[in-house]
Coordinates of C-alpha atoms and ligand atoms in Angstrom, one line a residue:
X143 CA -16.8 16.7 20.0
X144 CA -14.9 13.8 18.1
X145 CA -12.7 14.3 15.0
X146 CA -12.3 12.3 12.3
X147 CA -9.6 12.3 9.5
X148 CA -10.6 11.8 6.3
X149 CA -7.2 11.4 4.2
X150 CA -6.7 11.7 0.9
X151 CA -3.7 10.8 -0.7
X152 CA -3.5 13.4 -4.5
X153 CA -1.8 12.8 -7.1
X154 CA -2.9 15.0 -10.3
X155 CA -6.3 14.6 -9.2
X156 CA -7.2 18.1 -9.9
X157 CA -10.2 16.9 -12.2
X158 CA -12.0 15.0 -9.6
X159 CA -11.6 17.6 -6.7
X160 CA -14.5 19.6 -6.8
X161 CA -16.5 16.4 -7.4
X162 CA -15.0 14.9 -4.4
X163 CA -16.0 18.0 -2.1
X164 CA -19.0 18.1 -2.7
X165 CA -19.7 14.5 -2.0
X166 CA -17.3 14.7 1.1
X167 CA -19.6 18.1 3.0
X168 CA -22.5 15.8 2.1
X169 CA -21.4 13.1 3.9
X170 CA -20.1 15.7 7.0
X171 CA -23.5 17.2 6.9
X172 CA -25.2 14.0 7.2
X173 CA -23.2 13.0 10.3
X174 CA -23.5 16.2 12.8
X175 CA -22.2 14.5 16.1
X176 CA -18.7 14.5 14.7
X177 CA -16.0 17.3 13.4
X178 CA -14.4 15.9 10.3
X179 CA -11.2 17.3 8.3
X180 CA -10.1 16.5 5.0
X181 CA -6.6 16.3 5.0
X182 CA -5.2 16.2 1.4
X183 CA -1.7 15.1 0.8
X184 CA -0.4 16.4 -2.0
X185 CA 1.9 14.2 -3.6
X186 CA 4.0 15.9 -6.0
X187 CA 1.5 16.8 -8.4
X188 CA 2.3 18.4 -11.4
X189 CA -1.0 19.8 -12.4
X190 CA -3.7 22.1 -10.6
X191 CA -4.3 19.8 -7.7
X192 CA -2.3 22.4 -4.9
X193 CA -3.3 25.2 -6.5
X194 CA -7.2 24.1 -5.7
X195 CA -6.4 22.7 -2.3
X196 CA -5.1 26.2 -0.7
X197 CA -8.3 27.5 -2.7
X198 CA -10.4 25.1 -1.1
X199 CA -8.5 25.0 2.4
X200 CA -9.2 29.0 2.9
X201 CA -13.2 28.4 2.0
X202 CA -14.1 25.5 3.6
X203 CA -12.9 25.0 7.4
X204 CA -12.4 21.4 7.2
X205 CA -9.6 21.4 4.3
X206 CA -6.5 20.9 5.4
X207 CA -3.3 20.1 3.4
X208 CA 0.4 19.1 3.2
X209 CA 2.3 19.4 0.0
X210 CA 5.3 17.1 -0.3
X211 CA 8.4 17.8 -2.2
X212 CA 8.2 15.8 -5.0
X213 CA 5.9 12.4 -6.0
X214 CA 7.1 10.1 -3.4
X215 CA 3.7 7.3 -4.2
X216 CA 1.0 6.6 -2.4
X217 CA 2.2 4.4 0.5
X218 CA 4.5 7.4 1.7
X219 CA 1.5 9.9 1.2
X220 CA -0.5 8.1 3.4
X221 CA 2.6 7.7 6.2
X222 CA 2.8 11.7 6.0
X223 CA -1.0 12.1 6.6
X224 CA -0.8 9.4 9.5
X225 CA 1.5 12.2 10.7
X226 CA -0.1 15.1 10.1
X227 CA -3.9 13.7 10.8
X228 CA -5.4 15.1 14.3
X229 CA -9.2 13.2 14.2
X230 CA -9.6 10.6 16.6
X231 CA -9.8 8.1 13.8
X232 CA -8.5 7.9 10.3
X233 CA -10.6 7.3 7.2
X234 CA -8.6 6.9 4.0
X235 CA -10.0 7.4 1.2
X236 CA -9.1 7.8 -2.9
X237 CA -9.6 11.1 -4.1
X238 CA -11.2 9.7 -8.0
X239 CA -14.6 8.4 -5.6
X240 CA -14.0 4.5 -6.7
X241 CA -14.5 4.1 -3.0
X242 CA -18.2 5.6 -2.1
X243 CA -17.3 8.1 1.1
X244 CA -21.1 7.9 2.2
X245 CA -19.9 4.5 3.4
X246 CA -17.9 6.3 6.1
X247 CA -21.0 6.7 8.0
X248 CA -21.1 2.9 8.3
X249 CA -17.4 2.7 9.5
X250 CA -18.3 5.3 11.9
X251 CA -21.1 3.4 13.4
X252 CA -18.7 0.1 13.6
X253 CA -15.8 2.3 15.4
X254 CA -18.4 3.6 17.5
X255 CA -19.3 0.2 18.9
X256 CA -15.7 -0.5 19.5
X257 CA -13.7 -1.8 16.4
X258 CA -10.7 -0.3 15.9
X259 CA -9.9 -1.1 12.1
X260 CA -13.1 -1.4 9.6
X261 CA -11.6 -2.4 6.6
X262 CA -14.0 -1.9 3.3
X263 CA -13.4 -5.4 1.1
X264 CA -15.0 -4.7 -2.5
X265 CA -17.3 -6.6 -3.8
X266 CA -16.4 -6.0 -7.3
X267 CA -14.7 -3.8 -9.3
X268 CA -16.5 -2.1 -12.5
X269 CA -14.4 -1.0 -15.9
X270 CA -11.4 -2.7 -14.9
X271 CA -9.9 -5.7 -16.6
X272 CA -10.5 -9.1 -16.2
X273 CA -6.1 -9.3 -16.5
X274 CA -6.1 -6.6 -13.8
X275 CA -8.9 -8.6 -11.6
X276 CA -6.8 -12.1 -11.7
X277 CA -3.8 -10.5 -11.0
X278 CA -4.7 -8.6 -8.4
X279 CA -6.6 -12.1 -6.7
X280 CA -3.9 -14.3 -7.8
X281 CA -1.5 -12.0 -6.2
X282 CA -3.1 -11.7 -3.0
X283 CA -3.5 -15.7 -2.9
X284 CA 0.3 -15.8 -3.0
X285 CA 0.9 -13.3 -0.8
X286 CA -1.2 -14.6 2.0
X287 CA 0.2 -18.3 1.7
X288 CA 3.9 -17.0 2.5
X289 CA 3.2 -13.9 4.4
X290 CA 2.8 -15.1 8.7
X291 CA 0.4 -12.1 9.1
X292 CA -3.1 -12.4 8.1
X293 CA -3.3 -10.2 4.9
X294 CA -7.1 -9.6 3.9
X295 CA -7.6 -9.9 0.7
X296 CA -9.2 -7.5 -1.6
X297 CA -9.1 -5.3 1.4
X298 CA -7.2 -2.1 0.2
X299 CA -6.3 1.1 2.0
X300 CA -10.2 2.0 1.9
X301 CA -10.4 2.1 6.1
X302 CA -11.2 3.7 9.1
X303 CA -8.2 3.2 11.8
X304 CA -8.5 4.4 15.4
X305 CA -6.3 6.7 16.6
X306 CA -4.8 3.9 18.3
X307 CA -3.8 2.3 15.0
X308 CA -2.5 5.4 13.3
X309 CA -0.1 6.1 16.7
X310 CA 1.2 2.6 15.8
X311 CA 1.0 2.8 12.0
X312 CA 3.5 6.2 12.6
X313 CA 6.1 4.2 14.1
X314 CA 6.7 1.5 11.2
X315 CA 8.4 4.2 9.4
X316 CA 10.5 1.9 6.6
X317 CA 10.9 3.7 3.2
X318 CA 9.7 0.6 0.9
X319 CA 6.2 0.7 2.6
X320 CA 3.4 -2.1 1.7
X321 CA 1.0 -0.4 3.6
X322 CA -2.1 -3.3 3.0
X323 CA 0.1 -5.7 5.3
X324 CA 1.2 -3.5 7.7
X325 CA -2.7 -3.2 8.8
X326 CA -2.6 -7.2 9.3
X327 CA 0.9 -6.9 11.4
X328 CA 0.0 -3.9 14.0
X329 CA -3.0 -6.2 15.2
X330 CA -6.2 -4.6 17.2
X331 CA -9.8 -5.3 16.6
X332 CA -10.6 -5.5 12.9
X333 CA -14.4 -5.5 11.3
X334 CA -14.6 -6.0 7.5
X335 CA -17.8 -4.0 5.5
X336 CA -18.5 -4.5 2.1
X337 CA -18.9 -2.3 -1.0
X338 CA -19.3 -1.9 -4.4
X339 CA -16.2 -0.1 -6.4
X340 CA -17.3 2.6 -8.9
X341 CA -15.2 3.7 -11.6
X342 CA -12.8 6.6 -11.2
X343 CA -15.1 9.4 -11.6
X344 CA -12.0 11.6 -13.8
X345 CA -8.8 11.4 -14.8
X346 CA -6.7 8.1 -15.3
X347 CA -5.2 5.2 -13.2
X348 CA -2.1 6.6 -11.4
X349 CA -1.0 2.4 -11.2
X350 CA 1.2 1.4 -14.4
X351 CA 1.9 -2.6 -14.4
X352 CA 5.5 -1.4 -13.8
X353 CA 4.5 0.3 -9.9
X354 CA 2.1 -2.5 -9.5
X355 CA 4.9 -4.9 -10.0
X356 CA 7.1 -3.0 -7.4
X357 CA 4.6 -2.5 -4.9
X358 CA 3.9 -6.6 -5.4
X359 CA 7.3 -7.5 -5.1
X360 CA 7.7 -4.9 -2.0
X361 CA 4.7 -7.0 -0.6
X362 CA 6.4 -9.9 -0.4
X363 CA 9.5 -9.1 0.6
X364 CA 8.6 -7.0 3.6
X365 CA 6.4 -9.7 4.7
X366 CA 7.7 -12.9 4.1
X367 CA 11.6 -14.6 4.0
X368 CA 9.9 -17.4 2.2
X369 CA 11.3 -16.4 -1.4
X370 CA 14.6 -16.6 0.7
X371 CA 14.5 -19.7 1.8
X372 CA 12.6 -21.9 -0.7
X373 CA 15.9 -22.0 -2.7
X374 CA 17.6 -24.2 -0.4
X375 CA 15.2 -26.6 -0.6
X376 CA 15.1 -26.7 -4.6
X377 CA 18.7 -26.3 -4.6
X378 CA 18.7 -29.9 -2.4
X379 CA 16.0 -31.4 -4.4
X380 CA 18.0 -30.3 -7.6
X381 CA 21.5 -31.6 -6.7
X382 CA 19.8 -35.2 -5.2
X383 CA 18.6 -35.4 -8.7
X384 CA 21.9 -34.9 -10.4
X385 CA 23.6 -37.2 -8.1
X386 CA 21.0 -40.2 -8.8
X387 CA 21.4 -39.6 -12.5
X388 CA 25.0 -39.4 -12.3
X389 CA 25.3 -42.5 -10.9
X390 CA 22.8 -43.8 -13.3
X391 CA 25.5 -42.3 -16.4
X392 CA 28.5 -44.0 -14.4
X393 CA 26.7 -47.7 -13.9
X394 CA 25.4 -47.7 -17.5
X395 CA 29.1 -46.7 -18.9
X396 CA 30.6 -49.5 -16.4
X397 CA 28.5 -51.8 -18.1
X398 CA 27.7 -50.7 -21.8
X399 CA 31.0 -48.8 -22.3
X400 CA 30.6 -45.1 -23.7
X401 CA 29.8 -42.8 -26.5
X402 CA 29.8 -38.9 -26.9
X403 CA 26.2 -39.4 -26.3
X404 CA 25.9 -37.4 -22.7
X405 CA 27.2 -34.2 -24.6
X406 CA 23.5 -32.6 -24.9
X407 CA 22.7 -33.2 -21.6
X408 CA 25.5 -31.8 -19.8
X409 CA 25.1 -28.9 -21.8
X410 CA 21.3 -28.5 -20.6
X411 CA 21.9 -29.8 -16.9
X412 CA 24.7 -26.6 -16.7
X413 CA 22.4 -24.1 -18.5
X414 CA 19.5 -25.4 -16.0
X415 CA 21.6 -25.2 -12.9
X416 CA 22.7 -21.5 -14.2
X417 CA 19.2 -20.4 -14.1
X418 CA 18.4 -21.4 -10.7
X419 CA 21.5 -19.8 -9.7
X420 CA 20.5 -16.6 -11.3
X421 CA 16.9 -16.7 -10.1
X422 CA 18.4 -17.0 -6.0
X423 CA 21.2 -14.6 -6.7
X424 CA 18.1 -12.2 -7.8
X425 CA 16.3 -13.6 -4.8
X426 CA 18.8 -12.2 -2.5
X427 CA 19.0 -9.1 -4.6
X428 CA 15.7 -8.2 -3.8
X429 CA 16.4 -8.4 -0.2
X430 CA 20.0 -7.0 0.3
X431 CA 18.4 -3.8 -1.9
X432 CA 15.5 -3.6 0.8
X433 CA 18.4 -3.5 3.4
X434 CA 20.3 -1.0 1.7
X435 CA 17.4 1.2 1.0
X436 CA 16.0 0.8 5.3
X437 CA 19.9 1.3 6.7
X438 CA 20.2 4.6 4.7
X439 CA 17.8 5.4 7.8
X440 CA 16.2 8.7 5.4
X441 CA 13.4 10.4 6.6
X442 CA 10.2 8.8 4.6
X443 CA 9.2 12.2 3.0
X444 CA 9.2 15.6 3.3
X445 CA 7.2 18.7 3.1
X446 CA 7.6 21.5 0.8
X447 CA 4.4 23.4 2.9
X448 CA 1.1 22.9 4.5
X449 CA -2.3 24.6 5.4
X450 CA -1.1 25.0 8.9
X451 CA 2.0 26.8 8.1
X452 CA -0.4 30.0 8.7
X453 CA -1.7 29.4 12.0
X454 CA 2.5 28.3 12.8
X455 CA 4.3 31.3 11.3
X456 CA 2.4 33.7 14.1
X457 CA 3.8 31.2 16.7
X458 CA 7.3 31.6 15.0
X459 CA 7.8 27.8 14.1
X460 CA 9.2 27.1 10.3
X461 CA 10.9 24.5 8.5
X462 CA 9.0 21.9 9.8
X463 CA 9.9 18.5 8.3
X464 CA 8.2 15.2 8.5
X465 CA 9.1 14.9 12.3
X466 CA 6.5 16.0 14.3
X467 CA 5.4 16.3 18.0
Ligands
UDP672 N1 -1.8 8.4 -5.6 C1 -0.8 9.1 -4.9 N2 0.5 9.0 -5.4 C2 0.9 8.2 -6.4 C3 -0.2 7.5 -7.1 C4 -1.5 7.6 -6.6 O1 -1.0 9.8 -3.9 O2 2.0 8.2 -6.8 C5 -3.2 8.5 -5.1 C6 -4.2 8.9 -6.1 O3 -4.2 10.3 -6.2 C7 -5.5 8.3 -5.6 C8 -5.0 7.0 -4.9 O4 -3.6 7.2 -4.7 O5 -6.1 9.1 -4.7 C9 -5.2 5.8 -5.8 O6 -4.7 6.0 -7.0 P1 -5.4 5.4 -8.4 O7 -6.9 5.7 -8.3 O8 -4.7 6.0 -9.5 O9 -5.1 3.9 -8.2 P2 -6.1 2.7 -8.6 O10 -7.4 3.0 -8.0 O11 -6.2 2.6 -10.1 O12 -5.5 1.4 -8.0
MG673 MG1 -8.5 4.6 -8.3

């Protein structure tokens, strides 16, 4: 019999747990021809959350979980449960049920007739802001005019991936992960399904606009080397500019003689040209961090214990990080 991986990145979502296992068995129950397991990745929660997983994982078979060593955010959660998932596909999934799981059935069916990527694209989102709505679309509009990769908008992390996918999602193993475009990069057959987004069902919004801004300035960076380059161009624009109104000062003061007149405007030509300056200096900044962070080489995560340290302990394997097989 098939397995499939449902996994569910946690953070503090011990509220929403025993909602979300109930609806998860009724979904397995419902679908009988394959063997599912949730695996939960525990991502440095601070509140009840591990505490009900190993209750849950010694009642009900299918529970699995890994608990990492401290909040390392979602992207990295969901690299460490690529790792650690062992269906034949993937399903990710939200643990506050914004994202209905009874539509895993329907993935299931597409994978079944070959895709190897159905990507759920929201229809629309309920009790969220309009501000949070526009930013989210303008965002992606950006992102998909500089980025060389397809990136699907309104397509989140909401997906079932073939095995084949996760074996080649585990090998992009940078540390500032932008997971959404990674799915665009590694290619294979894609099928988009539609849903409706429900409100989180307990607890609050993990995303501040502060890790929204990261993870948006991450997107772009991994994905394009537009930002990089589009300075040259303004910087060329920019100094053409100055050099036709230069010559425009010199003829005029050939021919009309001078005054102190041009004082203001040198003043705000120097003040303009040290703000473009700063912008491309921050520009690169961005970049050379990203380079600092991947050529530190770390290990993505690791793993303070898991549900399978059990079943390992009687085979005499221990301190098991983040590199498996
Ligand atoms: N999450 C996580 N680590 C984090 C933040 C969030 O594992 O640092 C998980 C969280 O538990 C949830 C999913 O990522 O399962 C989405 O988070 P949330 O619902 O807070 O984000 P939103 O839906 O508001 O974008
Ligand atoms: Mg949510």
């Amino acid at each position: 019999m098939k397995k499939v991986t449902i996994l569910i990145p946690a953070y503090n979502e011990e509220e929403v747990l025993p909602a979300l296992l109930d609806r998860l068995d009724s979904v397995a129950a419902f679908i009988p021809r394959y063997e599912f397991e949730y695996l939960f990745v525990n991502d440095g929660s601070s509140d009840g959350t591990l505490r009900l997983l190993k209750q849950y994982s010694e009642t009900n078979p299918r529970v699995r979980y890994i608990d990492l060593s401290r909040n390392f955010g979602k992207e990295t959660a969901m690299l460490a449960g690529f790792d650690y998932a062992k269906g034949d596909a993937v399903v990710i999934l939200d643990a506050d049920l914004q994202q209905p799981p009874e539509l895993i059935r329907e993935m299931i069916r597409w994978w079944e007739q070959g895709y190897e990527d159905v990507y759920a694209v929201r229809a629309q989102r309920e009790g969220e802001s309009r501000m949070k709505e526009w930013t989210s679309k303008t965002y992606y509009k950006v992102v998909q005019k500089m980025s060389p990769e397809k990136v699907y908008p309104l397509a989140g992390d909401f997906r079932l991936l073939d095995r084949k996918c996760i074996e080649a999602l585990r090998q992009l193993r940078e540390n500032e992960r932008y997971t959404k475009g990674m799915y665009g990069w590694i290619g294979f057959k894609k099928k988009e399904i539609t849903y409706y987004a429900d409100v989180r069902a307990a607890g609050e919004t993990k995303w501040s606009w502060t890790k929204l801004f990261k993870l948006a300035m991450d997107g772009i960076t991994s994905y394009s080397t537009a930002p990089l380059k589009v300075w040259s161009y303004i910087g060329f624009a920019i100094s053409f500019l100055a050099f036709l109104f230069l010559a425009y000062e010199i003829g005029k003061t050939l021919l009309f003689g001078t005054n102190a007149a041009g004082y203001p405007t040198l003043l705000a030509s120097i003040l303009f040209l040290g703000g473009i300056q700063l912008i491309s200096l921050g520009v690169i900044g961005e970049y050379l961090g990203r380079v600092f962070v991947e050529t530190k080489g770390r290990p993505p995560y690791f793993i303070r214990e898991s549900s399978d340290e059990a079943e390992e302990d009687t085979h005499g394997k221990k301190g098991r990080s983040n590199d498996v097989d």
